[in-house]
CSV table of C-alpha atoms in Angstrom, one decimal:
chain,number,residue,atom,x,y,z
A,1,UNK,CA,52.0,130.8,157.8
A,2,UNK,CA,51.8,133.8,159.9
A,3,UNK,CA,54.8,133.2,163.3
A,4,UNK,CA,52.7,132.6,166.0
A,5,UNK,CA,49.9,130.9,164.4
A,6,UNK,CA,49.8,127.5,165.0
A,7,UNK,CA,49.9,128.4,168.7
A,8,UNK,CA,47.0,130.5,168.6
A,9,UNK,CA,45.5,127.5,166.7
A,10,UNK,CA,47.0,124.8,169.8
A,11,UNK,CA,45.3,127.0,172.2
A,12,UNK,CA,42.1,127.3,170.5
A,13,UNK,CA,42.2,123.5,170.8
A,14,UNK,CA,43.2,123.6,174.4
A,15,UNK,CA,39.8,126.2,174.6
A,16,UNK,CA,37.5,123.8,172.8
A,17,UNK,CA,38.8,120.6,174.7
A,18,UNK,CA,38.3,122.6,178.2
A,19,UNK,CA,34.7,123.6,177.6
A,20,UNK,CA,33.5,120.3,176.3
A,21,UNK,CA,33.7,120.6,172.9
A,22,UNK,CA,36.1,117.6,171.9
A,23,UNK,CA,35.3,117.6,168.4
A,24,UNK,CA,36.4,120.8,167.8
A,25,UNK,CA,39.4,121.0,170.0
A,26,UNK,CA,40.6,117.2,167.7
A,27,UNK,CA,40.0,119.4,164.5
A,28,UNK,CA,42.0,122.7,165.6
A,29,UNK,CA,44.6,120.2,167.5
A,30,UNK,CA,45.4,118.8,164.0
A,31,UNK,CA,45.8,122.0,162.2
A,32,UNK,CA,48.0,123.0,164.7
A,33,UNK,CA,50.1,119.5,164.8
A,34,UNK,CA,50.2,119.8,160.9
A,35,UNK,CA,52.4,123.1,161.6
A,36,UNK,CA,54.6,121.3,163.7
A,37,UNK,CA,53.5,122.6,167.0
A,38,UNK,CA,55.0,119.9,169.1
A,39,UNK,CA,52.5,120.4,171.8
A,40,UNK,CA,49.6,120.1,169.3
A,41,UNK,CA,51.1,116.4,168.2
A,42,UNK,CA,51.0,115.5,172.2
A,43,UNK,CA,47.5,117.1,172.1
A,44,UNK,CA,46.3,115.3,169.2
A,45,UNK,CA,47.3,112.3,169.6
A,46,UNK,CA,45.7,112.1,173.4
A,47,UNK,CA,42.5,113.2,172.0
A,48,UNK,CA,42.5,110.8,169.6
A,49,UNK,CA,43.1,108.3,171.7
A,50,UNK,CA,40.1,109.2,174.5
A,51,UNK,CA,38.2,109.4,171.2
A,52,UNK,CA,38.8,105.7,170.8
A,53,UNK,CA,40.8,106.1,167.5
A,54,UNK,CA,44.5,104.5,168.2
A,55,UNK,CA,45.3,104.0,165.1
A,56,UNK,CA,45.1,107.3,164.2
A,57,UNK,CA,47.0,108.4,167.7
A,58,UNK,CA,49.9,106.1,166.5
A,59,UNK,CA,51.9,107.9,163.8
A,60,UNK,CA,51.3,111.4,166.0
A,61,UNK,CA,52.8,109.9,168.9
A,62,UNK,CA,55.9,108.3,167.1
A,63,UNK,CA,56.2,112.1,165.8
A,64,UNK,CA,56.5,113.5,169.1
A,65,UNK,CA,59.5,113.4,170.9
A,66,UNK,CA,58.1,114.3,174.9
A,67,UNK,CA,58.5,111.9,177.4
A,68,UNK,CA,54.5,111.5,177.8
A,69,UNK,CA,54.1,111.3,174.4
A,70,UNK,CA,56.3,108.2,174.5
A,71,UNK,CA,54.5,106.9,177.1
A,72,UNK,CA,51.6,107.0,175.6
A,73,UNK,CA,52.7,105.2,172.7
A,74,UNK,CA,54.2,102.1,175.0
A,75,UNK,CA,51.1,102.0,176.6
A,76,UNK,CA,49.1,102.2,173.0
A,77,UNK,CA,51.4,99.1,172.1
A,78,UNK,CA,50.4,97.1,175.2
A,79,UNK,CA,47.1,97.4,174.9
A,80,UNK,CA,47.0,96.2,171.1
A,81,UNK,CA,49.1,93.2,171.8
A,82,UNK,CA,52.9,94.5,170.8
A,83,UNK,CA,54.3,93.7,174.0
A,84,UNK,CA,58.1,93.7,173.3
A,85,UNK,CA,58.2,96.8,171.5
A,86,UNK,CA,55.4,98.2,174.4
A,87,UNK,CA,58.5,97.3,176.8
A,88,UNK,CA,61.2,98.9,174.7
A,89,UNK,CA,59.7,102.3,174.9
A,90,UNK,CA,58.5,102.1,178.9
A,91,UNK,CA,61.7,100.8,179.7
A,92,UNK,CA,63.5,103.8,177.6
A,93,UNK,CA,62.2,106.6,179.2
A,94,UNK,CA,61.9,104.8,182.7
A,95,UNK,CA,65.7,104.4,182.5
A,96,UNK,CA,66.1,108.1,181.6
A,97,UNK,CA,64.5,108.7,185.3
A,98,UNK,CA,60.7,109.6,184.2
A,99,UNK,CA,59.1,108.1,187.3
A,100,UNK,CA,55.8,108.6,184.6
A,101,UNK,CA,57.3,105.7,182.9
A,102,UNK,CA,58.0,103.7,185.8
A,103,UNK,CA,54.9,102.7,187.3
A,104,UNK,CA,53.6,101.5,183.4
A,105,UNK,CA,56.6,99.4,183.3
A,106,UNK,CA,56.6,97.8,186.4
A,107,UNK,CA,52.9,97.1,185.8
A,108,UNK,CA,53.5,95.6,182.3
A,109,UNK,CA,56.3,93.7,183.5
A,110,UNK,CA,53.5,92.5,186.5
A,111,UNK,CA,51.0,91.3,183.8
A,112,UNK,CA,53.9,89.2,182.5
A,113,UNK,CA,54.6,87.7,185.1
A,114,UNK,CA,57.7,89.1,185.6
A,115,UNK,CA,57.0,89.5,189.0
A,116,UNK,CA,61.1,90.3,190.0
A,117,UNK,CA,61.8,92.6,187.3
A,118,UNK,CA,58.5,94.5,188.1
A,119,UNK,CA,59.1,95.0,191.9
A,120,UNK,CA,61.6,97.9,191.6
A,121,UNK,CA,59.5,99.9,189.0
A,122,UNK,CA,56.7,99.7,190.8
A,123,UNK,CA,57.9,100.6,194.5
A,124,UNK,CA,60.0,103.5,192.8
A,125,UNK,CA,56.9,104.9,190.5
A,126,UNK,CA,55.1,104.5,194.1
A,127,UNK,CA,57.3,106.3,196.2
A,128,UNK,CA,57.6,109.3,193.8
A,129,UNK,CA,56.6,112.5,194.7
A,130,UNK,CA,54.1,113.1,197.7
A,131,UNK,CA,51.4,111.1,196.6
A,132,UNK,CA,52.9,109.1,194.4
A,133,UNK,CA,51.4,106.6,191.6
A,134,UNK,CA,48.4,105.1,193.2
A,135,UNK,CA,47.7,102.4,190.4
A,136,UNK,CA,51.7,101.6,191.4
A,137,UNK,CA,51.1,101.2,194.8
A,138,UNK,CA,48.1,98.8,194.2
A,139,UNK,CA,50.1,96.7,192.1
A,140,UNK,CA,52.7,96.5,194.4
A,141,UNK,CA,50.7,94.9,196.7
A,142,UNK,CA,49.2,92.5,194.5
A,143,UNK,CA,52.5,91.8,193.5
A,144,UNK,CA,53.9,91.6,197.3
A,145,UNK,CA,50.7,89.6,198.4
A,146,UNK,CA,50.7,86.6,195.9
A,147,UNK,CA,54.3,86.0,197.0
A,148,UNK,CA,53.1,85.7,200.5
A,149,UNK,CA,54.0,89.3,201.7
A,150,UNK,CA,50.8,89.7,203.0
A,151,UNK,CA,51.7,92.4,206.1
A,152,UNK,CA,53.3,94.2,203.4
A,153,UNK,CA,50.5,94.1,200.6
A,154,UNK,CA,48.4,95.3,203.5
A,155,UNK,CA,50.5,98.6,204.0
A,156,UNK,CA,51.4,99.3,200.1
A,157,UNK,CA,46.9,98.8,199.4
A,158,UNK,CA,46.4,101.7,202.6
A,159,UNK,CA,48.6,104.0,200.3
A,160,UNK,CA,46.9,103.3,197.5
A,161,UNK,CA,43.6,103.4,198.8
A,162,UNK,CA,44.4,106.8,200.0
A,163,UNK,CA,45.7,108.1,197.1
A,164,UNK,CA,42.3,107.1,195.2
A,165,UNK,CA,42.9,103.6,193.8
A,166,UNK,CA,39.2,102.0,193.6
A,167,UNK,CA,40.9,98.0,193.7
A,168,UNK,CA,42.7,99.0,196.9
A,169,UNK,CA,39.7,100.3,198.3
A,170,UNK,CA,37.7,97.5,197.6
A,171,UNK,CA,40.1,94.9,199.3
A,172,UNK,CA,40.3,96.6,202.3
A,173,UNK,CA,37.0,97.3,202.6
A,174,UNK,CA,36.1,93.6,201.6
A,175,UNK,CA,38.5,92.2,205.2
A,176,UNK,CA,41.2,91.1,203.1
A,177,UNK,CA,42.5,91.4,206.5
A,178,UNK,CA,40.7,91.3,209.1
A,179,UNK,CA,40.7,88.3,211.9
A,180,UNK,CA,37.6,86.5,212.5
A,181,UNK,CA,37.0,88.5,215.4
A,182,UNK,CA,37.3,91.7,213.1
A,183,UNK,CA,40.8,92.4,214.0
A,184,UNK,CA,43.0,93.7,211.5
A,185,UNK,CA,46.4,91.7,210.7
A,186,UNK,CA,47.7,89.8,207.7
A,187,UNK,CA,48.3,86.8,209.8
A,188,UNK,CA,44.5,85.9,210.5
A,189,UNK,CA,42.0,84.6,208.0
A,190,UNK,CA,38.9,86.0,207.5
A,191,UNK,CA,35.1,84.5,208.9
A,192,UNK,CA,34.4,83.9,205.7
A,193,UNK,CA,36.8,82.9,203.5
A,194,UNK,CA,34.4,82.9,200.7
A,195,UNK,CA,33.3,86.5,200.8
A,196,UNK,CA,36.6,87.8,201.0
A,197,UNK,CA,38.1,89.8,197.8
A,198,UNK,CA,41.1,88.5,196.3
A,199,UNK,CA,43.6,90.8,194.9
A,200,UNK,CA,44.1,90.6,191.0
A,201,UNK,CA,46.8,87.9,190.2
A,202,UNK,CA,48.8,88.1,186.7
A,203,UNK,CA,49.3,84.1,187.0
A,204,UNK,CA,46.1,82.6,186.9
A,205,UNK,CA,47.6,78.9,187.4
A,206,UNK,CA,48.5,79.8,191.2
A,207,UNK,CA,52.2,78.7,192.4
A,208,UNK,CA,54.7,81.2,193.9
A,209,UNK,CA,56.0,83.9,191.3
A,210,UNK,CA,58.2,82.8,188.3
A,211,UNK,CA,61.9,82.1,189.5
A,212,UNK,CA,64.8,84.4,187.8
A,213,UNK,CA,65.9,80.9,185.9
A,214,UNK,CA,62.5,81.2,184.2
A,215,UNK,CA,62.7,81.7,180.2
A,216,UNK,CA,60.7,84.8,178.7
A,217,UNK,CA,58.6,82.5,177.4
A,218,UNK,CA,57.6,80.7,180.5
A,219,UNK,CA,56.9,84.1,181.7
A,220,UNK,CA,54.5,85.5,179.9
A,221,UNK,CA,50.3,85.3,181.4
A,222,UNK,CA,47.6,86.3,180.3
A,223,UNK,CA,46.7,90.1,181.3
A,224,UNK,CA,44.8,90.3,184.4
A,225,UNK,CA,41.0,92.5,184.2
A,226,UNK,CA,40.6,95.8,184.9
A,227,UNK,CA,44.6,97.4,185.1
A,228,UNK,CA,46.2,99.1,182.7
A,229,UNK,CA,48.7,97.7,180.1
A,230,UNK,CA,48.0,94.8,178.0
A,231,UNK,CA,44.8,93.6,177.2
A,232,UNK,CA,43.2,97.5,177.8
A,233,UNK,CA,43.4,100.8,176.1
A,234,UNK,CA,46.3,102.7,176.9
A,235,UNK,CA,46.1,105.4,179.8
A,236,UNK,CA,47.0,108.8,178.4
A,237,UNK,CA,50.1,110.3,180.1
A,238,UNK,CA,50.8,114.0,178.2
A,239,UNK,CA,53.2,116.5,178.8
A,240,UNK,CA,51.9,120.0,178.1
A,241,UNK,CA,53.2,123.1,179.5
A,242,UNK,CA,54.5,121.3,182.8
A,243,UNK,CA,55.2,117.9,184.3
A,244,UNK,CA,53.5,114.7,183.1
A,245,UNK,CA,50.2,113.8,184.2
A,246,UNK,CA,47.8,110.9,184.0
A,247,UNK,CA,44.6,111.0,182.8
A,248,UNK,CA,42.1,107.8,182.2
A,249,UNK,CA,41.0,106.9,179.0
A,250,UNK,CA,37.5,107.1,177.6
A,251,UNK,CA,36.2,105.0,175.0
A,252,UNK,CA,39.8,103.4,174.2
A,253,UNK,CA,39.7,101.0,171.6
A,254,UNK,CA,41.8,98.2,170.5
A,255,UNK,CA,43.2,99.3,166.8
């Protein structure tokens, strides 16, 4: 094949994919990938996972070798139920100092119940950069709420309410916690206990959050609705031509 090729092919791709055409962009995305464009693999396997095909995104992402590609792939496992191996590859490229990786640990680690080994992921994927990881910072205050943090929750849901997160939004805008004569403060309950929102909880039994005695086992919950990691489609975190960024999935399948 003609040098040079299989990038004009990528970027054809990248044209297609930019102007609505994602059909086109998946087909010229594979030729390039089947080159061995390494930024066509990333490409094509993000595609096919907004085009609700994961099992088809699998093999491309265990092919590529960027951080968001890996990602991808823990968060692919998570949401089709392989939750150890999910963890291994969040928790490798995490510990290599991605702060892309971070927040998607700390959130599968949440969903677990694993409420102590999530807390550090999630504040540091939170505190990154300027605006940081919004979906982290909600977390984090589910996390810091349900272990009776409240005044806390309440500061790390303004961040993420600022930084776009719809849950956060909702649960300040609901008086999570406001005082019954509309005050704000953790401290006082609401008028109307009943119509107040209550912030997602990964242990639907109730208690305070598992000990550090607790078995893996004992830890596991089911996932909670409506975040990311197990029991949804994966987000899509890529890496092309610059730092990683976070995209939502559309149409994202279980395989």
């Amino acid at each position: 094949m003609e040098a040079g090729f299989d990038r004009a092919q990528y970027d054809f791709g990248a044209l297609m994919e930019n102007t609505g055409r994602p059909a086109d962009a998946e087909q010229w995305y594979r030729r390039a990938a089947e080159s061995g464009r390494p930024l066509a693999v990333a490409a094509l396997a993000v595609r096919l996972c907004e085009a609700g095909k994961p099992r088809e995104a699998e093999p491309w992402l265990r092919r590529a070798s960027d951080a968001g590609s890996m990602v991808n792939l823990g968060l692919l496992l998570g949401g089709t139920g392989r939750v150890p191996e999910a963890e291994q590859w969040l928790r490798r490229v995490a510990e290599s100092g991605e702060t892309g990786a971070m927040g998607p640990l700390g959130s599968l680690l949440f969903e677990l119940g694993r409420w102590h080994g999530a807390e550090p992921w999630l504040r540091r994927a939170g505190d990154a950069g300027d605006a940081g990881d919004a979906t982290s910072m909600a977390d984090m205050g589910h996390l810091l709420f349900h272990s009776g943090h409240e005044a806390a929750a309440e500061q790390w849901y303004i961040r993420a309410a600022a930084a776009g997160d719809a849950t956060a939004a909702k649960l300040l805008g609901g008086r999570l916690f406001r005082g019954p004569e509309g005050s704000r403060g953790a401290a006082g309950a609401p008028a109307h206990p009943a119509d107040r929102p209550t912030p997602p909880r990964p242990n639907p039994g109730g208690g305070a959050p598992p000990s550090r005695g607790e078995s893996s086992s004992d830890l596991r919950r089911p996932p909670r609705p409506g975040l990311r990691g197990v029991g949804r489609g994966p987000a899509v975190v890529v890496r092309v031509d610059g730092p990683l960024r976070r995209c939502e999935p559309r149409h994202v399948g279980r395989a």
